[in-house]
Coordinates of C-alpha atoms and ligand atoms in Angstrom, one line a residue:
M737 CA 0.0 0.0 0.0
S738 CA 1.4 3.4 -0.9
I739 CA 2.2 6.0 1.8
S740 CA 3.0 9.6 1.5
L741 CA 5.5 11.6 3.5
H742 CA 5.7 15.3 3.8
G743 CA 8.8 17.5 4.3
I744 CA 10.3 20.7 2.9
G745 CA 10.3 20.7 -0.9
I746 CA 13.4 22.3 -2.4
G747 CA 12.1 22.3 -5.9
G748 CA 13.7 20.8 -9.0
G749 CA 10.5 19.1 -10.3
I750 CA 9.5 15.4 -9.9
A751 CA 11.5 12.2 -9.9
I752 CA 10.4 8.6 -10.0
G753 CA 12.9 6.0 -9.1
R754 CA 14.2 3.3 -6.8
A755 CA 15.3 4.1 -3.2
H756 CA 18.9 3.7 -2.3
L757 CA 19.2 3.9 1.5
V758 CA 22.6 5.2 2.7
S759 CA 23.2 3.3 5.8
Q760 CA 24.5 5.6 8.5
A761 CA 24.0 3.1 11.4
D762 CA 25.5 4.7 14.4
I763 CA 28.8 3.3 15.2
E764 CA 28.9 1.5 18.5
I765 CA 31.0 3.5 20.9
D766 CA 33.3 1.4 23.1
H767 CA 33.8 2.6 26.6
Y768 CA 36.8 1.4 28.6
M769 CA 39.4 2.7 31.0
L770 CA 43.1 2.9 30.4
H771 CA 46.2 2.2 32.5
D772 CA 48.3 5.3 33.0
A773 CA 51.0 3.8 30.8
D774 CA 48.5 3.5 27.9
V775 CA 47.4 7.1 27.8
P776 CA 50.1 8.5 25.5
A777 CA 49.5 5.8 22.9
E778 CA 45.7 6.5 23.0
Q779 CA 46.4 10.2 22.4
V780 CA 48.6 9.2 19.5
R781 CA 45.7 7.1 18.1
Y782 CA 43.4 10.1 18.4
D783 CA 45.9 12.4 16.7
A784 CA 46.2 9.9 13.9
A785 CA 42.4 9.8 13.4
I786 CA 42.3 13.6 13.2
R787 CA 45.1 13.6 10.6
H788 CA 43.2 10.9 8.6
A789 CA 40.0 12.9 8.7
R790 CA 41.9 16.0 7.6
Q791 CA 43.4 14.2 4.7
E792 CA 40.0 13.0 3.6
L793 CA 38.5 16.5 3.7
E794 CA 41.5 17.9 1.9
Q795 CA 41.2 15.2 -0.8
L796 CA 37.5 16.1 -1.2
W797 CA 38.4 19.8 -1.4
G798 CA 40.8 18.9 -4.3
S799 CA 38.2 16.9 -6.1
I800 CA 35.4 19.4 -6.2
P801 CA 34.1 19.3 -9.7
E802 CA 34.4 22.6 -11.6
N803 CA 30.7 22.8 -12.1
A804 CA 29.9 22.2 -8.4
P805 CA 27.9 24.9 -6.6
T806 CA 30.2 27.5 -5.0
E807 CA 28.7 26.8 -1.6
L808 CA 30.2 23.4 -1.6
G809 CA 33.7 24.8 -1.2
A810 CA 32.4 27.0 1.6
F811 CA 30.9 24.0 3.5
L812 CA 34.0 21.8 3.1
S813 CA 36.1 24.6 4.4
L814 CA 33.7 24.9 7.4
H815 CA 34.3 21.2 8.1
I816 CA 38.0 21.6 7.9
M817 CA 37.8 24.6 10.2
L818 CA 35.7 22.6 12.7
L819 CA 38.1 19.7 12.6
N820 CA 41.0 22.0 13.3
D821 CA 39.3 23.8 16.1
H822 CA 40.7 22.8 19.5
T823 CA 37.3 21.7 20.7
L824 CA 37.6 18.7 18.4
S825 CA 41.3 18.4 17.7
R826 CA 42.7 19.0 21.3
D827 CA 40.1 18.8 24.0
P828 CA 39.2 15.1 23.6
R829 CA 42.9 14.4 23.8
D830 CA 43.0 16.2 27.2
L831 CA 40.0 14.2 28.3
I832 CA 41.8 11.0 27.5
A833 CA 44.5 12.0 30.0
E834 CA 42.2 13.5 32.6
Q835 CA 39.7 10.6 32.7
K836 CA 42.0 7.8 31.4
C837 CA 39.3 6.8 29.0
N838 CA 39.5 5.5 25.4
A839 CA 39.5 8.0 22.5
E840 CA 36.0 7.2 21.3
W841 CA 34.5 7.8 24.7
A842 CA 36.4 11.1 25.1
L843 CA 35.2 12.3 21.7
Q844 CA 31.6 11.2 22.5
Q845 CA 31.7 13.2 25.8
Q846 CA 33.1 16.2 24.0
L847 CA 30.5 16.0 21.3
D848 CA 27.6 15.7 23.8
S849 CA 28.8 18.9 25.5
L850 CA 29.2 20.8 22.2
L851 CA 25.7 19.7 21.1
A852 CA 24.2 20.8 24.4
Q853 CA 25.7 24.3 23.8
F854 CA 24.2 24.3 20.3
D855 CA 20.8 23.6 21.7
E856 CA 21.0 26.8 23.6
I857 CA 21.6 28.9 20.5
E858 CA 18.5 30.7 19.3
E859 CA 19.8 32.0 16.0
E860 CA 18.6 29.5 13.3
Y861 CA 21.6 29.6 10.9
L862 CA 24.1 28.9 13.8
R863 CA 21.8 26.2 15.3
E864 CA 21.8 24.4 12.0
R865 CA 25.6 24.2 12.1
R866 CA 25.0 21.6 14.7
A867 CA 24.7 19.1 11.9
D868 CA 28.1 20.0 10.6
V869 CA 29.7 19.3 14.0
I870 CA 28.0 15.9 14.1
Q871 CA 29.3 15.2 10.6
V872 CA 32.8 16.1 11.4
A873 CA 32.7 14.1 14.7
D874 CA 31.3 11.1 12.7
R875 CA 34.3 11.3 10.4
I876 CA 36.7 11.1 13.4
F877 CA 34.7 8.2 14.8
K878 CA 35.0 6.4 11.5
A879 CA 38.7 7.1 11.3
L880 CA 39.2 5.7 14.9
A881 CA 37.3 2.6 13.9
G882 CA 39.6 2.2 10.9
H883 CA 36.7 2.9 8.4
D884 CA 37.1 5.3 5.5
A885 CA 34.4 7.9 5.6
L886 CA 35.0 8.4 1.9
A887 CA 33.3 5.2 1.0
P888 CA 31.6 5.9 -2.3
L889 CA 27.9 6.2 -2.4
P890 CA 26.2 3.0 -3.7
V891 CA 25.9 3.2 -7.4
P892 CA 22.2 3.3 -8.7
N893 CA 20.9 1.7 -11.9
A894 CA 21.6 4.3 -14.6
G895 CA 19.2 7.2 -14.2
D896 CA 16.7 6.0 -11.6
G897 CA 18.4 6.0 -8.2
I898 CA 17.0 8.2 -5.4
L899 CA 19.2 8.7 -2.5
V900 CA 17.5 8.3 0.9
A901 CA 19.8 9.6 3.7
H902 CA 19.5 10.8 7.2
D903 CA 21.5 13.9 6.3
L904 CA 23.9 14.7 3.5
S905 CA 27.2 16.4 4.3
P906 CA 29.0 18.7 1.9
A907 CA 31.4 15.8 1.3
D908 CA 28.5 13.6 0.3
M909 CA 27.5 16.3 -2.1
V910 CA 30.8 16.1 -3.9
L911 CA 30.2 12.4 -4.5
F912 CA 26.6 13.1 -5.3
K913 CA 27.5 15.5 -8.1
D914 CA 29.3 12.7 -9.9
S915 CA 26.7 10.0 -9.4
Q916 CA 23.7 9.2 -11.4
Y917 CA 21.1 9.8 -8.7
V918 CA 18.0 11.6 -10.0
A919 CA 16.8 13.0 -6.7
F920 CA 17.5 12.8 -3.0
I921 CA 15.5 13.0 0.3
T922 CA 16.7 13.3 3.8
D923 CA 15.3 13.0 7.3
V924 CA 16.7 16.3 8.5
G925 CA 17.5 19.8 7.2
G926 CA 16.0 23.2 8.0
P927 CA 15.1 25.7 5.2
T928 CA 18.5 27.4 5.6
S929 CA 20.6 24.3 6.4
H930 CA 23.6 23.7 4.2
T931 CA 21.8 20.7 2.6
A932 CA 18.9 23.0 1.6
I933 CA 21.3 25.6 0.1
L934 CA 23.2 23.0 -1.9
A935 CA 20.0 21.3 -2.9
R936 CA 18.7 24.5 -4.4
S937 CA 21.8 25.1 -6.4
L938 CA 21.9 21.5 -7.7
D939 CA 18.3 22.0 -9.1
L940 CA 17.4 18.3 -8.6
P941 CA 14.1 17.2 -7.1
S942 CA 14.6 17.0 -3.3
V943 CA 12.6 16.9 -0.2
L944 CA 14.2 17.5 3.2
A945 CA 13.1 17.2 6.9
L946 CA 11.0 14.0 6.3
R947 CA 11.9 12.9 9.8
H948 CA 11.5 9.1 9.5
A949 CA 11.9 8.5 5.8
R950 CA 14.6 5.9 6.3
A951 CA 12.5 4.0 8.6
M952 CA 9.5 4.0 6.2
I953 CA 11.3 3.2 3.0
R954 CA 12.9 -0.1 2.0
D955 CA 16.0 -0.3 -0.2
G956 CA 15.0 -0.8 -3.8
E957 CA 11.4 0.3 -3.3
T958 CA 9.8 2.6 -5.9
I959 CA 9.3 6.1 -4.7
I960 CA 8.1 9.4 -6.2
V961 CA 9.9 12.6 -5.1
D962 CA 7.8 15.7 -5.6
G963 CA 10.2 18.6 -4.9
V964 CA 7.6 21.2 -5.8
N965 CA 5.1 20.2 -3.1
G966 CA 7.5 18.7 -0.6
M967 CA 6.0 15.2 -0.9
V968 CA 7.4 11.7 -1.2
I969 CA 5.1 8.8 -2.2
V970 CA 6.4 5.3 -1.3
D971 CA 5.4 2.3 -3.3
P972 CA 2.8 4.1 -5.4
D973 CA 0.1 2.1 -7.3
E974 CA -0.2 2.2 -11.1
G975 CA -2.7 5.0 -11.0
I976 CA -0.5 7.3 -9.0
L977 CA 2.5 6.5 -11.0
A978 CA 0.7 7.3 -14.3
E979 CA -0.5 10.6 -12.8
Y980 CA 3.1 11.6 -11.7
R981 CA 4.6 10.5 -15.0
A982 CA 2.2 12.9 -16.7
R983 CA 3.2 15.7 -14.2
Q984 CA 6.8 14.9 -14.9
D985 CA 6.2 15.3 -18.6
Q986 CA 4.4 18.6 -18.0
W987 CA 7.3 19.9 -15.9
Q988 CA 9.8 18.9 -18.7
V989 CA 7.7 20.6 -21.3
K990 CA 7.6 23.7 -19.2
K991 CA 11.4 23.6 -18.7
D992 CA 12.1 23.1 -22.4
A993 CA 9.7 25.9 -23.3
L994 CA 11.6 28.2 -21.0
Q995 CA 14.8 27.6 -23.0
G996 CA 12.9 28.8 -26.1
I997 CA 12.4 32.3 -24.6
L998 CA 16.1 32.7 -23.5
K999 CA 16.9 35.1 -26.4
K1000 CA 13.6 36.9 -26.4
K1001 CA 13.4 40.4 -25.1
A1002 CA 11.4 40.8 -21.9
V1003 CA 8.4 42.8 -23.2
T1004 CA 4.8 42.7 -22.1
R1005 CA 2.0 42.1 -24.6
D1006 CA 1.3 45.8 -24.8
G1007 CA 4.9 46.5 -25.6
T1008 CA 6.3 47.7 -22.3
E1009 CA 10.0 46.8 -21.9
I1010 CA 11.1 45.1 -18.7
E1011 CA 14.6 44.7 -17.4
L1012 CA 15.4 41.4 -15.7
F1013 CA 18.7 41.3 -13.7
A1014 CA 20.4 38.6 -11.6
N1015 CA 21.3 38.5 -8.0
I1016 CA 24.8 37.0 -7.3
E1017 CA 26.8 36.2 -4.3
L1018 CA 30.3 35.4 -5.7
P1019 CA 32.0 36.5 -8.9
D1020 CA 31.8 33.1 -10.5
D1021 CA 28.0 33.3 -10.3
S1022 CA 28.0 35.8 -13.1
E1023 CA 28.3 32.9 -15.6
Q1024 CA 25.0 31.5 -14.4
A1025 CA 23.5 35.0 -14.7
L1026 CA 24.6 35.3 -18.3
G1027 CA 23.5 31.8 -19.1
N1028 CA 20.0 32.6 -18.1
G1029 CA 19.9 35.8 -20.1
A1030 CA 20.3 38.4 -17.4
A1031 CA 20.3 42.1 -18.5
G1032 CA 22.9 42.8 -15.9
I1033 CA 23.6 42.2 -12.2
G1034 CA 20.9 43.8 -10.1
L1035 CA 22.4 42.8 -6.7
F1036 CA 25.9 41.5 -6.0
R1037 CA 25.9 40.6 -2.3
S1038 CA 29.5 41.6 -1.7
E1039 CA 29.5 40.6 1.9
F1040 CA 29.9 37.0 0.8
L1041 CA 33.5 37.8 0.0
F1042 CA 33.8 38.7 3.7
L1043 CA 32.1 35.5 4.9
K1044 CA 34.3 33.1 2.9
E1045 CA 37.6 33.7 4.7
D1046 CA 38.7 34.0 8.3
D1047 CA 40.4 37.3 7.5
L1048 CA 39.1 40.4 5.9
P1049 CA 39.7 40.4 2.1
T1050 CA 42.3 43.0 1.2
E1051 CA 41.6 46.0 -1.1
E1052 CA 43.5 44.1 -3.9
E1053 CA 41.4 40.9 -3.4
Q1054 CA 38.2 42.8 -3.4
F1055 CA 39.3 44.8 -6.5
E1056 CA 40.0 41.5 -8.4
A1057 CA 36.6 40.1 -7.4
Y1058 CA 34.7 43.2 -8.6
K1059 CA 36.8 43.5 -11.7
Q1060 CA 36.1 39.8 -12.6
V1061 CA 32.4 40.5 -12.5
A1062 CA 32.8 43.8 -14.5
E1063 CA 34.8 42.0 -17.2
A1064 CA 32.4 39.0 -17.3
M1065 CA 29.4 41.3 -17.8
G1066 CA 30.9 43.5 -20.5
K1067 CA 28.7 46.5 -21.1
K1068 CA 25.9 45.3 -18.9
P1069 CA 25.3 47.2 -15.6
I1070 CA 26.5 45.7 -12.3
I1071 CA 25.0 46.9 -9.1
I1072 CA 27.3 46.0 -6.2
R1073 CA 25.9 46.3 -2.8
T1074 CA 28.4 47.5 -0.2
I1075 CA 29.0 45.2 2.8
D1076 CA 25.8 44.0 4.4
L1077 CA 27.0 42.1 7.4
G1078 CA 25.3 41.6 10.7
K1079 CA 22.0 39.7 11.4
D1080 CA 22.6 36.2 10.1
K1081 CA 25.7 37.1 8.2
I1082 CA 28.4 37.2 10.9
P1083 CA 32.0 36.9 9.8
K1084 CA 34.6 35.2 11.9
W1085 CA 36.1 38.4 13.2
Q1086 CA 32.7 39.6 14.5
E1087 CA 31.7 36.4 16.2
E1088 CA 32.7 37.6 19.6
V1089 CA 30.6 40.8 19.4
E1090 CA 27.5 40.4 21.6
T1091 CA 24.4 42.1 20.2
P1092 CA 21.0 42.1 22.0
N1093 CA 19.0 42.2 18.8
P1094 CA 21.1 41.7 15.7
A1095 CA 18.4 42.5 13.2
L1096 CA 18.0 45.9 14.8
G1097 CA 21.7 46.5 15.5
L1098 CA 24.8 47.5 13.7
T1099 CA 24.0 45.9 10.4
G1100 CA 24.5 47.0 6.8
I1101 CA 25.5 50.6 6.3
R1102 CA 25.4 51.2 10.0
L1103 CA 28.4 48.9 10.5
C1104 CA 30.2 50.5 7.6
L1105 CA 29.8 54.0 9.0
A1106 CA 30.9 52.8 12.4
E1107 CA 34.0 51.2 10.8
P1108 CA 35.1 53.8 8.3
Q1109 CA 38.3 51.9 7.4
L1110 CA 36.4 48.8 6.4
F1111 CA 34.0 50.9 4.3
R1112 CA 36.7 53.1 2.6
T1113 CA 38.8 50.1 1.7
Q1114 CA 35.8 48.6 -0.1
L1115 CA 34.9 51.9 -1.7
R1116 CA 38.5 52.2 -3.1
A1117 CA 38.3 48.6 -4.5
L1118 CA 34.9 49.4 -6.0
L1119 CA 35.9 52.7 -7.6
R1120 CA 39.1 51.1 -9.0
A1121 CA 37.0 48.3 -10.5
S1122 CA 34.6 50.8 -12.0
A1123 CA 37.2 51.6 -14.7
F1124 CA 36.5 48.1 -16.1
G1125 CA 32.7 48.0 -16.4
K1126 CA 29.4 49.7 -15.6
I1127 CA 29.5 49.4 -11.8
K1128 CA 26.9 51.1 -9.6
L1129 CA 26.9 51.2 -5.8
L1130 CA 24.0 50.1 -3.7
I1131 CA 23.8 50.9 0.0
P1132 CA 22.0 48.4 2.3
M1133 CA 19.8 49.1 5.4
L1134 CA 19.4 52.9 4.9
S1135 CA 17.1 54.3 7.5
H1136 CA 18.1 58.0 7.8
V1137 CA 18.7 60.4 4.9
G1138 CA 21.6 61.7 7.0
E1139 CA 23.5 58.5 6.3
I1140 CA 23.6 59.4 2.6
R1141 CA 25.5 62.6 3.4
Q1142 CA 28.1 60.6 5.4
I1143 CA 28.4 58.0 2.6
R1144 CA 29.0 60.7 0.0
R1145 CA 31.6 62.3 2.1
H1146 CA 33.6 59.0 2.3
L1147 CA 33.0 58.4 -1.4
D1148 CA 34.3 61.9 -2.4
E1149 CA 37.3 61.6 -0.2
V1150 CA 38.2 58.1 -1.5
A1151 CA 37.7 59.4 -5.1
A1152 CA 39.9 62.4 -4.4
Q1153 CA 42.7 60.1 -3.1
L1154 CA 42.5 57.9 -6.2
A1155 CA 42.6 60.9 -8.5
E1156 CA 45.7 62.2 -6.7
E1157 CA 47.3 58.8 -7.1
G1158 CA 46.5 58.9 -10.8
I1159 CA 44.3 55.8 -10.6
A1160 CA 41.4 55.5 -13.2
F1161 CA 37.8 55.2 -12.0
D1162 CA 34.3 56.2 -13.1
T1163 CA 33.9 59.8 -11.8
Q1164 CA 30.2 59.6 -12.5
I1165 CA 29.6 56.3 -10.6
E1166 CA 25.9 56.1 -9.6
L1167 CA 24.9 55.7 -5.9
G1168 CA 21.7 53.8 -5.1
G1169 CA 20.0 52.8 -1.9
M1170 CA 18.1 49.7 -0.7
I1171 CA 14.7 50.4 0.5
E1172 CA 14.3 47.6 3.1
V1173 CA 13.5 49.5 6.3
P1174 CA 9.8 50.7 6.6
A1175 CA 11.0 54.2 7.6
A1176 CA 12.9 54.5 4.3
A1177 CA 9.9 53.2 2.3
V1178 CA 7.5 55.7 3.9
T1179 CA 9.8 58.7 3.3
V1180 CA 11.3 57.4 0.1
A1181 CA 11.0 60.7 -1.7
S1182 CA 13.7 62.3 0.5
F1183 CA 16.0 59.3 -0.1
L1184 CA 15.4 59.5 -3.9
A1185 CA 16.2 63.2 -3.9
Q1186 CA 19.7 62.3 -2.8
L1187 CA 20.3 59.0 -4.7
D1188 CA 20.5 58.0 -8.3
F1189 CA 18.3 55.0 -7.9
V1190 CA 16.7 52.7 -5.3
S1191 CA 16.2 48.9 -5.1
I1192 CA 13.5 47.4 -2.9
G1193 CA 14.7 44.7 -0.6
T1194 CA 11.5 42.9 0.1
N1195 CA 13.1 40.2 2.3
D1196 CA 13.9 42.7 5.0
L1197 CA 11.1 45.1 4.2
I1198 CA 8.6 42.4 5.0
Q1199 CA 10.5 41.2 8.1
Y1200 CA 10.6 44.7 9.5
T1201 CA 7.1 45.7 8.5
L1202 CA 5.4 42.6 9.9
A1203 CA 7.9 42.2 12.8
V1204 CA 8.5 38.6 11.7
D1205 CA 12.1 37.2 11.8
R1206 CA 12.6 35.9 8.3
N1207 CA 14.8 33.0 9.6
D1208 CA 12.5 31.8 12.3
D1209 CA 10.4 28.8 11.5
A1210 CA 8.1 29.4 14.4
V1211 CA 6.7 32.6 12.8
N1212 CA 7.0 31.6 9.1
H1213 CA 3.3 31.5 8.7
L1214 CA 3.1 35.3 9.5
Y1215 CA 5.7 36.2 6.8
D1216 CA 3.4 37.3 4.1
P1217 CA 4.3 39.3 0.9
L1218 CA 0.6 39.8 0.3
H1219 CA -0.1 41.6 3.6
P1220 CA -2.0 44.8 2.7
A1221 CA 0.7 46.8 4.5
V1222 CA 3.4 45.4 2.3
I1223 CA 1.4 46.0 -0.9
S1224 CA 0.7 49.5 0.2
L1225 CA 4.4 50.2 0.9
L1226 CA 5.5 48.7 -2.4
G1227 CA 3.0 50.8 -4.3
H1228 CA 4.1 53.9 -2.6
V1229 CA 7.8 53.4 -3.2
I1230 CA 7.3 52.5 -6.9
D1231 CA 4.8 55.4 -7.5
T1232 CA 7.1 57.9 -5.9
A1233 CA 10.2 56.8 -7.8
N1234 CA 8.3 56.7 -11.1
R1235 CA 6.9 60.2 -10.4
M1236 CA 10.3 61.5 -9.7
E1237 CA 11.7 59.7 -12.8
K1238 CA 14.3 57.9 -10.8
P1239 CA 15.0 54.2 -11.5
V1240 CA 13.4 51.7 -9.0
S1241 CA 14.1 48.0 -9.0
M1242 CA 13.3 45.1 -6.7
C1243 CA 15.9 42.6 -5.6
G1244 CA 14.2 40.7 -2.7
E1245 CA 12.8 37.2 -3.3
M1246 CA 9.4 38.6 -4.3
A1247 CA 11.0 39.8 -7.6
G1248 CA 11.9 36.2 -8.5
D1249 CA 8.5 34.7 -7.7
P1250 CA 6.6 34.2 -11.0
A1251 CA 3.3 34.1 -9.1
L1252 CA 3.9 37.8 -8.1
T1253 CA 5.3 39.1 -11.4
R1254 CA 2.0 40.4 -12.7
L1255 CA 1.2 42.1 -9.4
L1256 CA 4.5 43.9 -9.4
L1257 CA 4.2 44.9 -13.1
G1258 CA 0.7 46.2 -12.3
L1259 CA 2.2 48.2 -9.4
G1260 CA 4.5 49.9 -11.9
L1261 CA 7.8 47.9 -11.4
R1262 CA 9.9 47.7 -14.6
R1263 CA 13.2 46.3 -13.2
F1264 CA 13.4 43.0 -11.4
S1265 CA 16.5 41.3 -9.9
M1266 CA 16.5 37.6 -8.8
L1267 CA 18.3 34.3 -8.5
P1268 CA 19.5 33.4 -12.0
A1269 CA 17.4 30.2 -12.0
Q1270 CA 14.2 32.3 -11.7
L1271 CA 14.9 34.6 -14.7
L1272 CA 13.2 32.6 -17.4
K1273 CA 10.2 31.8 -15.3
V1274 CA 9.6 35.5 -14.6
K1275 CA 10.3 36.4 -18.2
Q1276 CA 7.6 34.0 -19.3
Q1277 CA 5.1 35.8 -17.0
V1278 CA 6.2 39.2 -18.4
L1279 CA 5.7 37.9 -22.0
S1280 CA 2.1 36.8 -21.2
T1281 CA 1.0 39.9 -19.4
D1282 CA -1.1 42.7 -20.9
L1283 CA -0.8 45.7 -18.6
D1284 CA -4.0 47.3 -19.9
K1285 CA -6.0 44.2 -19.1
I1286 CA -4.9 43.9 -15.5
R1287 CA -5.5 47.5 -14.4
D1288 CA -8.8 46.9 -12.7
L1289 CA -7.6 43.9 -10.7
I1290 CA -4.5 45.8 -9.6
D1291 CA -6.7 48.7 -8.4
A1292 CA -8.8 46.3 -6.4
M1293 CA -5.6 44.8 -4.9
R1294 CA -4.2 48.2 -3.9
N1295 CA -7.5 49.0 -2.2
S1296 CA -8.0 45.8 -0.4
A1297 CA -7.3 45.6 3.3
D1298 CA -7.9 41.9 3.6
A1299 CA -5.1 39.4 2.9
D1300 CA -7.6 36.6 1.9
E1301 CA -9.3 38.8 -0.6
L1302 CA -5.9 39.8 -1.9
R1303 CA -5.1 36.1 -2.4
N1304 CA -8.3 35.6 -4.4
L1305 CA -7.6 38.6 -6.5
L1306 CA -4.0 37.4 -7.2
A1307 CA -5.5 34.0 -8.3
Q1308 CA -7.7 35.9 -10.8
L1309 CA -4.7 38.1 -11.9
N1310 CA -2.7 34.9 -12.7
A1311 CA -5.6 33.0 -14.3
Ligands
PEP1465 C1 16.4 42.0 0.9 O1 16.4 42.2 2.1 O2 15.3 41.8 0.3 C2 17.6 41.7 0.2 C3 17.7 41.6 -1.1 O3 18.8 41.6 0.9 P1 19.2 40.3 1.7 O4 18.3 39.2 1.4 O5 20.6 40.1 1.3 O6 19.0 40.8 3.1
MG1466 MG1 18.3 42.8 3.1

């Protein structure tokens, strides 16, 4: 009899295949006491296990396929960092001596105490790093037991294997890239877990957080993975199989059709031209942006350069990164956002700083103005790179117009310095601001008066307008882009910018949601920036929209104060 399981769908369509359970049976932990004389030898055994685990990770690092998602390297380096940290590499060694216990038992005690600390952490992203600690400890346990953690994944029959795992580590992902699996599902994984981030970039059907999938599924059993609806059907009958095969075909037809519009201009049926830009996190992402037909980069989240390494990137390193994007994009515009650290993006050198409420603290431009050296080094690198392409600057988290005056002062001084040094840069570089704080949205006219353009960051604008932490699962249901207050703010910002004839774009996730494209077009938005993978889906919506025909529905949506009614109207708009 077929059963269905529900989890978090990461997208990538639908797969039908045979389950391959990756056995991750917990290794039995021996527990025994040592004689004094045996302690040094046990410590040597522990050191050897650490060395072995390190070699494995370094070997994986060296074998990352070129086309692997950029996040993969970041996660592997996180595992190497965790392994090298004294809490795993040294403390269990000390425990062996203090308690005269075997290495496995020392590591288990240390792991228990580390995990207890993780349970106390409220911040979701950090809490989810708990899984990484377990994966690294697992690697050491296996090395102690003489097992190779790098055992290859079981090879599926060509083209129909679905990996069923408790969790997938970044290392598993390296192996996964080269395998013939068509989908994967896991018991665990929050929406911002590394598994979810990697799953999204692999663009394969996947469902996470199924909880007991491995207990409910037998090896070799037929399963359907519906990555769109977050559902897994185990042992489906012929009727269900036929239905899902049809859905799979429809999905494929849709995907193929999208390729057909790659070269088309994004123009609505009534002839209005729309610009579709890409959001990127690292310089290499510009390839994916171009591959999906982006008109330029609408948001380069430059802070990811600061999250990758333990140390701050130098001016030269930053310059090279910005120049790489400028050269890759040719004449196309590139909007680079200045450092937006804080909140969930905490670099190594800021970890120690205690903040009572990070989302309301020293984030984005506030941090840059408090640390002028950090800001001016970035401005120098950005200005230097502006000689190589059409770079524009974008400032995150503006809340007071006074901040723009301070920013311009830094910019002018850095520009004067460069001029004095005879270094080329774009003297007319445009300065834009993100509208992501409700105060800036309400008083957007005064911001626009001092800026060249604005970009609406709906991810934060919604979080601050509705007082809903965008990373907190517990209040996810209250995070609503269709809240009348959000629609009203968006309408106000877009109207004001259009009236003042200043460019306005949107770079939050709303801009990449094809279900909202018509609404945003109707509100007057003409520039969208999104994950490269969303570009063609949104373009398809643009091509099928007639602005004259949706006017009445848009007016009704702007005047509605009821979220349910808004949802009904949106369904009519998209019909
Ligand atoms: C936003 O807040 O909408 C945005 C684009 O910035 P980020 O998601 O990086 O905070
Ligand atoms: Mg933001």
